[in-house]
CSV table of C-alpha atoms in Angstrom, one decimal:
chain,number,residue,atom,x,y,z
A,1,UNK,CA,-34.4,-5.5,2.3
A,2,UNK,CA,-32.6,-2.3,3.2
A,3,UNK,CA,-29.1,-1.6,2.3
A,4,UNK,CA,-27.0,-0.6,5.3
A,5,UNK,CA,-23.3,-0.8,6.3
A,6,UNK,CA,-23.8,-4.6,7.1
A,7,UNK,CA,-25.6,-5.9,4.0
A,8,UNK,CA,-24.0,-3.8,1.4
A,9,UNK,CA,-24.7,-5.4,-2.0
A,10,UNK,CA,-21.8,-6.1,-4.4
A,11,UNK,CA,-18.7,-8.4,-4.5
A,12,UNK,CA,-17.7,-10.6,-1.6
A,13,UNK,CA,-14.6,-12.5,-0.6
A,14,UNK,CA,-11.8,-12.8,-3.1
A,15,UNK,CA,-13.7,-11.1,-5.8
A,16,UNK,CA,-14.1,-8.0,-3.6
A,17,UNK,CA,-10.2,-8.1,-3.0
A,18,UNK,CA,-9.5,-8.4,-6.7
A,19,UNK,CA,-11.7,-5.4,-7.6
A,20,UNK,CA,-10.2,-3.4,-4.8
A,21,UNK,CA,-6.6,-4.2,-6.1
A,22,UNK,CA,-7.9,-3.2,-9.6
A,23,UNK,CA,-9.3,0.2,-8.2
A,24,UNK,CA,-6.1,0.8,-6.5
A,25,UNK,CA,-4.1,0.0,-9.7
A,26,UNK,CA,-6.3,2.5,-11.5
A,27,UNK,CA,-5.8,5.2,-9.0
A,28,UNK,CA,-1.9,4.7,-9.3
A,29,UNK,CA,-2.1,4.9,-12.9
A,30,UNK,CA,-4.2,8.1,-12.8
A,31,UNK,CA,-2.0,9.7,-10.2
A,32,UNK,CA,1.1,8.8,-12.4
A,33,UNK,CA,-0.5,10.2,-15.6
A,34,UNK,CA,-2.2,13.3,-14.1
A,35,UNK,CA,-0.2,14.5,-11.1
A,36,UNK,CA,3.4,15.8,-11.7
A,37,UNK,CA,4.2,16.0,-7.9
A,38,UNK,CA,3.4,12.3,-7.6
A,39,UNK,CA,5.7,11.4,-10.5
A,40,UNK,CA,8.5,13.4,-8.8
A,41,UNK,CA,7.9,11.8,-5.5
A,42,UNK,CA,7.9,8.3,-6.8
A,43,UNK,CA,11.2,9.1,-8.8
A,44,UNK,CA,12.7,10.6,-5.7
A,45,UNK,CA,11.6,7.7,-3.6
A,46,UNK,CA,13.3,5.2,-6.3
A,47,UNK,CA,16.5,7.3,-5.8
A,48,UNK,CA,16.7,7.5,-2.1
A,49,UNK,CA,15.7,3.8,-1.4
A,50,UNK,CA,19.1,2.5,-2.6
A,51,UNK,CA,20.7,5.4,-0.5
A,52,UNK,CA,18.6,4.2,2.6
A,53,UNK,CA,19.9,0.6,2.1
A,54,UNK,CA,23.4,1.7,1.8
A,55,UNK,CA,23.4,4.4,4.6
A,56,UNK,CA,21.4,2.6,7.3
A,57,UNK,CA,23.6,0.5,9.3
A,58,UNK,CA,21.1,-1.7,11.0
A,59,UNK,CA,17.8,-3.3,9.4
A,60,UNK,CA,15.8,-1.0,11.6
A,61,UNK,CA,17.6,2.1,10.5
A,62,UNK,CA,17.1,1.0,6.7
A,63,UNK,CA,13.5,0.4,7.3
A,64,UNK,CA,12.9,3.7,9.1
A,65,UNK,CA,14.7,5.7,6.3
A,66,UNK,CA,12.6,3.9,3.6
A,67,UNK,CA,9.2,4.0,5.5
A,68,UNK,CA,9.3,7.8,6.1
A,69,UNK,CA,10.1,8.6,2.5
A,70,UNK,CA,7.4,6.1,1.1
A,71,UNK,CA,4.9,7.6,3.6
A,72,UNK,CA,5.0,10.8,1.5
A,73,UNK,CA,3.3,8.8,-1.4
A,74,UNK,CA,-0.1,8.0,0.1
A,75,UNK,CA,-0.2,11.5,1.5
A,76,UNK,CA,0.2,12.8,-2.1
A,77,UNK,CA,-2.4,10.3,-3.3
A,78,UNK,CA,-4.9,11.7,-0.6
A,79,UNK,CA,-4.0,15.3,-1.5
A,80,UNK,CA,-4.5,14.4,-5.2
A,81,UNK,CA,-8.0,12.9,-4.4
A,82,UNK,CA,-8.9,16.1,-2.5
A,83,UNK,CA,-8.0,18.3,-5.2
A,84,UNK,CA,-9.9,16.3,-7.8
A,85,UNK,CA,-12.9,16.2,-5.6
A,86,UNK,CA,-12.9,20.2,-5.2
A,87,UNK,CA,-12.2,20.6,-9.0
A,88,UNK,CA,-15.1,18.2,-9.8
A,89,UNK,CA,-17.5,20.2,-7.5
A,90,UNK,CA,-16.9,23.5,-9.5
A,91,UNK,CA,-14.3,25.6,-10.9
A,92,UNK,CA,-15.6,29.0,-9.1
A,93,UNK,CA,-13.2,30.1,-6.3
A,94,UNK,CA,-14.5,29.4,-2.9
A,95,UNK,CA,-12.8,29.8,0.5
A,96,UNK,CA,-13.3,26.4,1.5
A,97,UNK,CA,-12.1,24.9,-1.7
A,98,UNK,CA,-9.0,27.0,-0.9
A,99,UNK,CA,-8.8,25.7,2.5
A,100,UNK,CA,-9.2,22.0,1.4
A,101,UNK,CA,-6.7,22.2,-1.4
A,102,UNK,CA,-4.2,24.3,0.9
A,103,UNK,CA,-4.5,21.8,3.8
A,104,UNK,CA,-3.9,18.9,1.4
A,105,UNK,CA,-0.9,20.5,0.3
A,106,UNK,CA,0.3,21.2,3.8
A,107,UNK,CA,-0.1,17.6,4.6
A,108,UNK,CA,2.4,16.7,1.8
A,109,UNK,CA,4.9,19.4,3.1
A,110,UNK,CA,4.7,18.1,6.7
A,111,UNK,CA,5.4,14.5,5.4
A,112,UNK,CA,8.3,15.6,3.3
A,113,UNK,CA,9.7,17.6,6.2
A,114,UNK,CA,9.2,14.6,8.7
A,115,UNK,CA,11.2,12.5,6.2
A,116,UNK,CA,14.0,15.2,6.0
A,117,UNK,CA,14.1,15.4,10.0
A,118,UNK,CA,14.3,11.5,10.2
A,119,UNK,CA,17.1,11.2,7.6
A,120,UNK,CA,19.0,14.1,9.4
A,121,UNK,CA,18.5,12.4,12.8
A,122,UNK,CA,19.9,9.1,11.6
A,123,UNK,CA,22.6,10.2,9.1
A,124,UNK,CA,24.1,13.5,10.6
A,125,UNK,CA,25.6,11.8,13.6
A,126,UNK,CA,27.3,9.4,11.1
A,127,UNK,CA,29.2,12.2,9.3
A,128,UNK,CA,32.9,12.4,9.7
A,129,UNK,CA,33.2,15.9,11.3
């Protein structure tokens, strides 16, 4: 029997979901332990979520303020995965490795900038000027 996308061996149903949840937990723990940027972004998120709940006037505003900040976390996780993969391949300097790491970092920067812009767009009009 051939193994292809449709008949992949392994866990099925609830067992697969539980295994996937465990892998995700392990990934979060690894990121927390090994990635200072991830820890900083989690702490920053924890600090600004209450601010979003206070500053947003409508449920939609609150949701948008929280979502744009939380969206940075999966980008950072993907960046960390890229960095770990590149580091696993080899320690020697290679132009493609640099591009991979730099573009992953750029993705995080774009996410942070987008969050900043959304916060500005929602909160600046409310300032008593």
